[in-house]
Each structure stands twice: as structure tokens, then as C-alpha cells.
């Protein structure tokens, strides 16, 4: 059974990846967070059947389970959603030792994680990711948070979501990933997870990119052995980078490849992109800048685009938003100084750099290249 350790100096934890492990949730959690009661925060789309399996297992291990349901949509990933969990926890008289168990995709993990980080100044958190994206990325590394809508700012172009503008670091006690839960996931959401796997390959592991290219079809057909292998390889990359730089003071920033573009896209309602799709398009934009600035060979960009296509991911904007709006949305993610921006740029496939002085003109050109309107 694959088990990865996130080797943080103060609070190391395991990522367990195994088909069927959801039914052992209670026995896995109880030694790490012993208490009479727990909060089970569930994505509304996984209450049946996965939530029921989780609840039964937790009860078998002796927990009284307090259930809560969250809607996994970016416009609901707000402080109000975290508040709804605080209310349930207060009503049930949950205490400082009562664990919060987040069962769902990245949205539920981020909201429930933020509630766990802040309720009573922090309660134990357990991640039980049920999307590929959350298994390989969102559940690992302790970033939690919610969006903060920009309409409160009273500026022009301010209808955006304000992606992840409010948050906290909160490492889980354990991550339990059961690939069988992916059987109920819509194909579009499964495909989204492949974007973060491609990101991990681009920044750290050229062989993983070849693997994805070769086995993407098996993964999309839910071959459990292949899925388990992909989750293990991809999660290991994230775990290693996080262990070396928990608070993103150095190389963890590499994992933001494509994300400054992605967050700007996600901020624009009409764009209608999921996070993984936005990441794939954003990686394409970053690769374009890398090729233009002679950091990456055009042939490597071509094989990256082939892998994105093989996975069924988009590489261009689905809606031709105005470039000025996209550039404005980007400034909430990254500071612009002296006409330059800090971005992660690939140095071929398998390595990347954080570059502090990317000229804004190159960023504009990249947006136009992926389909923005002037
Ligand atoms: N904290 C981090 O480090 C981190 C990293 C990457 C992404 N994120 C965040 O994660 C979010 C994206 O996560 P995601 O791609 O998992 O999307 P998601 O949480 O929106 O889930 C996608 C959809 O799948 C449904 N779903 C989840 N599991 C299911 C299952 N097993 N069966 C059927 N339906 C299921 C959800 O209800 C939702 O409709 C974004 O908000 C992003 O900002 C956080």
C-alpha cells in the first residue's frame, strides 16, 4: 500500500493512497485525533455513497459524527461557508480536540481546512480528498482558505471572485486518499486533476510527463492501478517540495506554475473555467513566455501542449475576455513593480524557475497568445 510521508520537522504526516481505504477511515483517524466527537464536512456531491462509508467507519471507531454539507462551487467558497461550519461546531459543542474531517474536492478541503485552522484558534484537521486534483495537490501542504469577492472594493472591473485571498496554513494530521471514490467523479473533474499532475511533471519530473503521455487513457478509463501510481508519483513530488519549504519562502513557489494566470481567469465569471482547466491554460501561457525569453525550447513546449491535449485539457481561453481585465485581475495575485511581474517559468520539462522580472509586455503577449481580446 503506497504511503508517503510529508516530512515536516514539527508535524510530519502520512498520505495513504489505497483503494478501499475509506472504509478504514475511523481506525486511521482515531489514534491521531482521539476525541468523542468529530465534524464530518462533506461535499454535497459525495454524501452518498462516500459520506455514508466515512460516517459508518468513524462511528465504528467510536466517534459521534456531526455532519455538515458544503456546496463545492467557487462562488460559495467564502467566509460565509466557513461560518456555516463554525455554527454547526458551536451548536454541537465541539471542542479544541474534536477533529474536522474534510471529505470532498479542493473546494471543500480549502473551506473546511480554513474552519479547522481558525475555530478555537485551531482544531485537528483530516483531509479525505475525493477528486484527483485534491489527492495530488490540494490536500497536501497545509494551504487553506476562501475567496473574498472583490465587489466590496468599489473599483472598476471589481466583479471578480478574489481567489484564495483569505487563508491560513494548517497541516492535516493525515491524508486518506481512496482512488475508488474517483469512480463517481465527472470526467471533466477527473481531467482537471491531470492539470496539477502535468504541473508537477513540468516543475520536477520529466519522466512523469512521459508516463502521463503514455497512460493518460488508462487513467481516464479509471484503471485503479494506474490511478494509484499516478497519485503516488504526483503527490510525492508535492510532499517533497512542501517538506523542504513549508511556508513558501523559496522553492515551493514553483508549484504556482500557471496559477497567476489561472487565478485571473477564475476571477472572471464569464470564463466558466474549473481550476484545473485554468491551470492547464496558465501553464501554456507560462510556457509561451519561457519560449519567447529563450528559457524553453519550442519543441518542449510542443510536447507539453501534446500532453495537455492528450489529457483532454484546454490550452486556450474558452472566453475571449479583454486583456486589460485579465491584467487587472492578475494584480491581486502578484505585485507588479516597475513594469515587471514575478512568475514561475519552465526551464524545459522537469525544471522551472521563479523569475522576478518578467516584463509586463511579455505577459500581455502571452494572454493574447492564449486567446485574450485587445
Ligand atoms: N489548498 C491547496 O493547496 C490547493 C491546491 C490546488 C487547488 N486548490 C483549490 O482546489 C479547488 C479545486 O478543487 P477540485 O478540482 O477538487 O474541485 P472541486 O472541489 O470544485 O470539485 C469538483 C466537483 O466535483 C465534485 N466532487 C468531488 N468529489 C467527487 C466525487 N468523488 N464524486 C462526484 N463528485 C465529486 C464537487 O462537488 C464539484 O462539483 C480550487 O478552489 C482551488 O483553488 C487548493
XYZ file of C-alpha atoms and ligand atoms in Angstrom:
418
model
C 0.000 0.000 0.000
C 1.562 3.334 -1.017
C 2.151 5.642 1.906
C 4.048 8.896 1.559
C 5.426 10.937 4.434
C 5.304 14.709 4.324
C 8.464 15.146 6.294
C 7.861 18.412 8.106
C 10.185 18.957 11.070
C 7.442 19.669 13.642
C 4.438 17.858 12.302
C 5.218 15.075 9.792
C 2.165 13.281 8.414
C 1.240 10.463 6.086
C -0.622 10.389 2.814
C -2.251 6.983 2.484
C -3.287 6.037 -1.055
C -5.217 2.801 -1.325
C -8.381 1.555 -2.974
C -10.966 0.848 -0.289
C -9.148 2.749 2.487
C -12.188 4.993 3.047
C -13.839 2.165 4.977
C -10.867 2.239 7.409
C -11.165 5.983 7.997
C -12.189 5.707 11.670
C -9.368 3.370 12.679
C -6.819 5.516 10.798
C -8.003 8.779 12.365
C -8.712 7.805 15.977
C -5.078 7.316 17.128
C -4.159 10.704 15.616
C -7.150 12.692 16.841
C -8.747 10.854 19.742
C -11.961 12.522 20.879
C -15.605 11.614 21.403
C -16.912 13.703 18.515
C -15.819 14.900 15.105
C -17.121 17.166 12.369
C -17.575 15.443 9.011
C -17.655 18.270 6.447
C -18.907 16.767 3.201
C -19.074 17.956 -0.374
C -22.791 17.771 -1.269
C -21.905 15.535 -4.235
C -20.213 12.866 -2.100
C -22.691 12.475 0.760
C -23.804 9.293 -0.986
C -22.106 6.861 -1.150
C -18.718 8.072 0.163
C -20.044 10.142 3.073
C -22.042 7.183 4.315
C -18.991 4.867 4.182
C -16.940 7.501 6.042
C -19.638 8.049 8.685
C -20.047 4.324 9.359
C -16.304 3.844 9.706
C -15.951 6.807 12.079
C -18.851 5.576 14.209
C -17.352 2.096 14.321
C -14.173 3.647 15.717
C -16.221 5.300 18.470
C -16.798 8.822 17.151
C -20.085 10.625 17.426
C -20.233 12.151 13.942
C -21.543 15.695 13.479
C -22.317 16.064 9.751
C -22.174 19.235 7.664
C -22.614 19.730 3.935
C -20.881 22.244 1.690
C -21.527 23.223 -1.908
C -18.359 22.842 -3.971
C -18.603 25.948 -6.144
C -16.068 28.770 -6.233
C -18.773 31.396 -5.597
C -19.650 29.521 -2.394
C -16.021 29.191 -1.271
C -16.449 32.161 1.044
C -16.177 33.228 4.658
C -19.937 32.585 4.870
C -19.314 28.893 4.116
C -16.648 28.723 6.837
C -19.075 30.492 9.194
C -21.713 27.856 8.472
C -19.231 25.268 9.785
C -18.427 27.368 12.892
C -22.172 27.425 13.651
C -22.510 23.636 13.332
C -19.431 23.127 15.527
C -20.635 25.543 18.200
C -24.128 24.090 18.159
C -22.711 20.583 18.652
C -20.344 21.923 21.369
C -17.282 20.677 19.545
C -14.048 21.334 21.376
C -10.440 22.036 20.684
C -9.589 18.350 20.358
C -12.546 17.481 18.082
C -11.201 16.800 14.572
C -12.603 18.342 11.409
C -12.711 15.764 8.635
C -12.881 17.282 5.155
C -14.414 14.846 2.662
C -14.513 16.240 -0.857
C -12.582 18.050 -3.538
C -10.259 21.025 -3.209
C -13.060 23.494 -2.518
C -14.378 21.584 0.490
C -10.817 20.878 1.667
C -9.963 24.588 1.493
C -13.121 25.763 3.320
C -13.151 23.049 5.998
C -9.376 23.419 6.375
C -9.782 27.154 6.964
C -12.537 26.500 9.507
C -10.253 23.981 11.280
C -7.377 26.482 11.240
C -9.455 29.216 12.833
C -12.153 27.611 15.037
C -10.999 27.936 18.660
C -7.647 29.025 17.160
C -7.152 25.651 15.551
C -8.520 22.103 15.804
C -7.113 18.872 14.263
C -7.681 18.575 10.508
C -8.001 15.387 8.466
C -8.157 15.519 4.681
C -10.085 12.863 2.780
C -9.796 14.078 -0.818
C -12.318 12.730 -3.337
C -11.075 14.392 -6.535
C -7.853 13.601 -8.357
C -6.825 17.247 -8.032
C -7.285 17.215 -4.262
C -5.466 13.866 -3.924
C -2.347 15.018 -5.759
C -2.329 18.651 -4.679
C -4.936 20.494 -2.595
C -4.943 18.117 0.402
C -1.147 18.279 0.764
C 0.859 21.134 2.194
C -1.473 22.906 4.582
C -2.782 25.777 2.472
C -6.403 26.502 3.381
C -8.599 29.441 2.531
C -11.583 31.055 0.903
C -12.281 33.555 -1.860
C -13.053 37.162 -0.981
C -15.345 38.765 -3.565
C -13.899 41.971 -4.966
C -17.232 43.814 -5.360
C -16.675 45.290 -1.898
C -13.748 47.322 -3.226
C -15.820 49.730 -5.281
C -13.307 49.801 -8.137
C -13.857 49.259 -11.833
C -13.616 45.620 -13.004
C -14.414 44.530 -9.489
C -16.900 41.716 -10.015
C -14.185 39.087 -9.557
C -14.048 36.253 -7.072
C -10.848 37.282 -5.289
C -9.404 33.758 -5.351
C -7.964 32.468 -2.083
C -7.394 35.982 -0.720
C -8.181 34.949 2.866
C -6.491 31.889 4.301
C -4.195 30.200 6.772
C -1.636 27.428 6.887
C -2.967 24.343 8.660
C -1.298 20.981 8.113
C -3.561 17.909 8.317
C -2.828 15.054 10.737
C -3.186 12.569 7.869
C -4.422 12.477 4.274
C -6.535 9.473 3.309
C -6.939 9.082 -0.462
C -9.151 6.288 -1.758
C -8.946 6.120 -5.583
C -12.259 4.212 -5.645
C -14.030 7.471 -4.744
C -12.997 8.820 -8.161
C -15.440 6.421 -9.817
C -18.303 8.851 -9.176
C -16.396 11.922 -10.357
C -17.496 13.590 -13.601
C -14.978 13.158 -16.380
C -14.445 16.927 -16.613
C -13.335 16.971 -12.956
C -11.107 13.922 -13.374
C -9.408 15.656 -16.303
C -8.852 18.740 -14.105
C -6.723 16.659 -11.743
C -4.391 15.807 -14.597
C -3.514 19.503 -14.930
C -1.845 19.523 -11.494
C -0.064 16.255 -12.354
C 1.272 17.909 -15.527
C 2.339 20.885 -13.402
C 4.300 18.592 -11.073
C 5.929 16.928 -14.069
C 6.899 20.261 -15.650
C 8.493 21.641 -12.480
C 10.186 18.487 -11.195
C 9.902 15.230 -13.130
C 10.305 14.822 -16.892
C 9.761 11.034 -16.584
C 6.320 11.680 -15.062
C 5.412 13.684 -18.163
C 6.298 10.691 -20.344
C 4.268 8.458 -18.034
C 1.235 10.760 -18.318
C 1.582 10.851 -22.083
C 1.680 7.044 -22.211
C -1.023 6.251 -19.654
C -3.497 9.164 -19.786
C -6.115 6.953 -21.473
C -5.908 4.296 -18.739
C -6.270 6.999 -16.104
C -9.291 8.486 -17.843
C -10.800 4.986 -18.011
C -10.348 4.770 -14.225
C -7.803 1.957 -14.240
C -7.247 1.756 -10.474
C -3.629 0.557 -10.630
C -2.663 3.379 -12.956
C -4.578 5.918 -10.885
C -2.877 4.735 -7.700
C 0.514 5.002 -9.393
C -0.209 8.476 -10.750
C -1.497 9.777 -7.393
C 1.535 8.310 -5.617
C 4.060 9.786 -8.042
C 2.421 13.172 -8.250
C 1.668 13.512 -4.513
C 5.284 12.506 -3.741
C 6.554 15.488 -5.725
C 4.312 17.884 -3.807
C 5.173 16.243 -0.468
C 8.907 16.596 -1.103
C 8.703 20.250 -2.122
C 6.439 21.124 0.839
C 8.744 19.337 3.296
C 11.654 21.458 2.112
C 9.783 24.770 2.138
C 6.583 24.631 4.188
C 5.785 28.359 4.149
C 6.670 29.046 0.521
C 9.736 31.145 1.209
C 11.653 29.557 -1.648
C 11.175 26.639 -3.974
C 7.541 25.857 -3.049
C 6.637 28.923 -5.110
C 7.490 26.758 -8.132
C 4.174 24.962 -7.578
C 2.450 28.194 -8.596
C 3.349 27.478 -12.225
C 0.397 28.659 -14.327
C -1.515 29.793 -11.245
C -1.154 33.564 -11.561
C -2.817 33.280 -14.964
C -5.284 30.684 -13.632
C -6.455 32.811 -10.703
C -7.062 35.764 -13.037
C -9.152 33.526 -15.344
C -11.081 32.073 -12.428
C -11.835 35.583 -11.179
C -13.855 36.310 -14.293
C -17.318 34.832 -14.115
C -17.994 34.569 -17.861
C -14.843 32.495 -18.272
C -16.580 29.472 -16.702
C -13.371 27.506 -16.165
C -12.664 24.977 -13.453
C -9.434 25.355 -11.502
C -7.614 22.504 -13.271
C -8.611 23.804 -16.700
C -7.390 27.287 -15.784
C -4.091 25.801 -14.575
C -3.555 23.976 -17.891
C -4.228 27.178 -19.869
C -1.987 29.116 -17.459
C 0.861 26.614 -17.915
C 0.544 27.146 -21.660
C 0.835 30.929 -21.134
C 3.896 30.492 -18.896
C 5.494 28.146 -21.456
C 4.875 30.736 -24.176
C 6.772 33.363 -22.152
C 9.519 30.811 -21.462
C 9.947 30.112 -25.163
C 9.855 33.823 -26.064
C 12.544 34.533 -23.461
C 14.655 31.550 -24.607
C 14.312 29.539 -21.413
C 12.499 26.656 -23.052
C 12.815 25.033 -26.457
C 9.830 25.313 -28.787
C 9.953 21.501 -29.181
C 9.480 21.072 -25.423
C 6.531 23.438 -25.494
C 5.071 21.353 -28.317
C 5.336 18.125 -26.289
C 3.795 19.894 -23.282
C 0.865 21.002 -25.439
C 0.520 17.458 -26.794
C 0.269 16.091 -23.235
C -2.317 18.758 -22.302
C -4.377 17.748 -25.335
C -3.938 14.009 -24.665
C -5.426 14.532 -21.194
C -8.430 16.341 -22.679
C -7.452 19.669 -21.081
C -7.889 23.055 -22.774
C -4.861 25.173 -23.694
C -6.707 28.351 -24.719
C -9.231 30.655 -23.032
C -12.816 29.457 -23.504
C -13.997 33.087 -23.490
C -12.109 35.976 -25.094
C -12.026 38.275 -22.063
C -10.468 41.687 -22.501
C -6.771 41.722 -21.833
C -6.952 44.776 -19.532
C -9.431 42.972 -17.320
C -7.196 39.909 -17.115
C -4.116 42.019 -16.342
C -6.073 43.839 -13.612
C -7.279 40.533 -12.102
C -3.675 39.299 -12.081
C -2.541 42.126 -9.832
C -4.480 40.656 -6.902
C -2.285 37.585 -7.109
C 1.056 39.176 -7.836
C 2.586 42.543 -7.183
C 3.697 44.486 -10.218
C 6.721 46.707 -9.776
C 8.441 48.870 -12.385
C 6.518 47.232 -15.225
C 7.707 43.735 -14.201
C 5.964 40.733 -12.655
C 7.104 37.674 -10.675
C 6.149 34.441 -12.428
C 7.165 30.793 -12.493
C 8.587 29.896 -15.890
C 9.522 26.392 -17.067
C 13.110 25.694 -17.993
C 12.143 22.850 -20.296
C 10.218 19.870 -18.889
C 11.325 18.809 -15.411
C 12.638 22.120 -14.070
C 11.346 25.648 -13.528
C 12.444 28.965 -12.040
C 10.761 31.761 -10.159
C 11.561 34.788 -12.296
C 11.219 38.184 -10.627
C 11.413 40.488 -13.585
C 9.117 39.257 -16.337
C 8.277 42.319 -18.478
C 4.543 43.102 -18.444
C 4.628 43.343 -22.236
C 5.582 39.638 -22.409
C 2.716 38.823 -20.032
C 0.292 40.734 -22.281
C 1.626 38.889 -25.315
C 1.065 35.579 -23.539
C -2.572 36.464 -22.772
C -3.112 37.376 -26.423
C -1.413 34.127 -27.468
C -3.892 32.060 -25.442
C -6.924 33.936 -26.756
C -7.486 37.190 -24.838
C -9.085 40.096 -26.725
C -7.441 43.519 -27.139
N -5.036 24.223 -0.797
C -4.287 23.964 -1.841
O -3.069 23.759 -1.744
C -4.930 23.889 -3.203
C -4.209 23.369 -4.292
C -4.848 23.262 -5.516
C -6.162 23.665 -5.650
N -6.831 24.193 -4.589
C -8.227 24.599 -4.712
O -8.996 23.449 -5.007
C -10.179 23.840 -5.720
C -10.378 22.905 -6.891
O -10.512 21.595 -6.378
P -11.141 20.401 -7.227
O -10.611 20.382 -8.588
O -11.038 19.204 -6.372
O -12.638 20.872 -7.453
P -13.945 20.904 -6.567
O -13.693 20.831 -5.134
O -14.721 22.052 -7.124
O -14.694 19.578 -7.030
C -15.086 19.451 -8.376
C -16.518 18.911 -8.478
O -16.505 17.521 -8.169
C -17.473 17.216 -7.157
N -16.950 16.055 -6.454
C -15.905 15.980 -5.603
N -15.595 14.706 -5.340
C -16.482 13.940 -6.033
C -16.671 12.551 -6.190
N -15.832 11.673 -5.659
N -17.704 12.134 -6.937
C -18.524 13.027 -7.551
N -18.368 14.348 -7.487
C -17.360 14.802 -6.729
C -17.622 18.502 -6.409
O -18.857 18.571 -5.732
C -17.517 19.543 -7.522
O -18.735 19.659 -8.191
C -9.979 25.274 -6.117
O -10.769 26.119 -5.309
C -8.512 25.527 -5.860
O -8.254 26.889 -5.549
C -6.245 24.287 -3.373
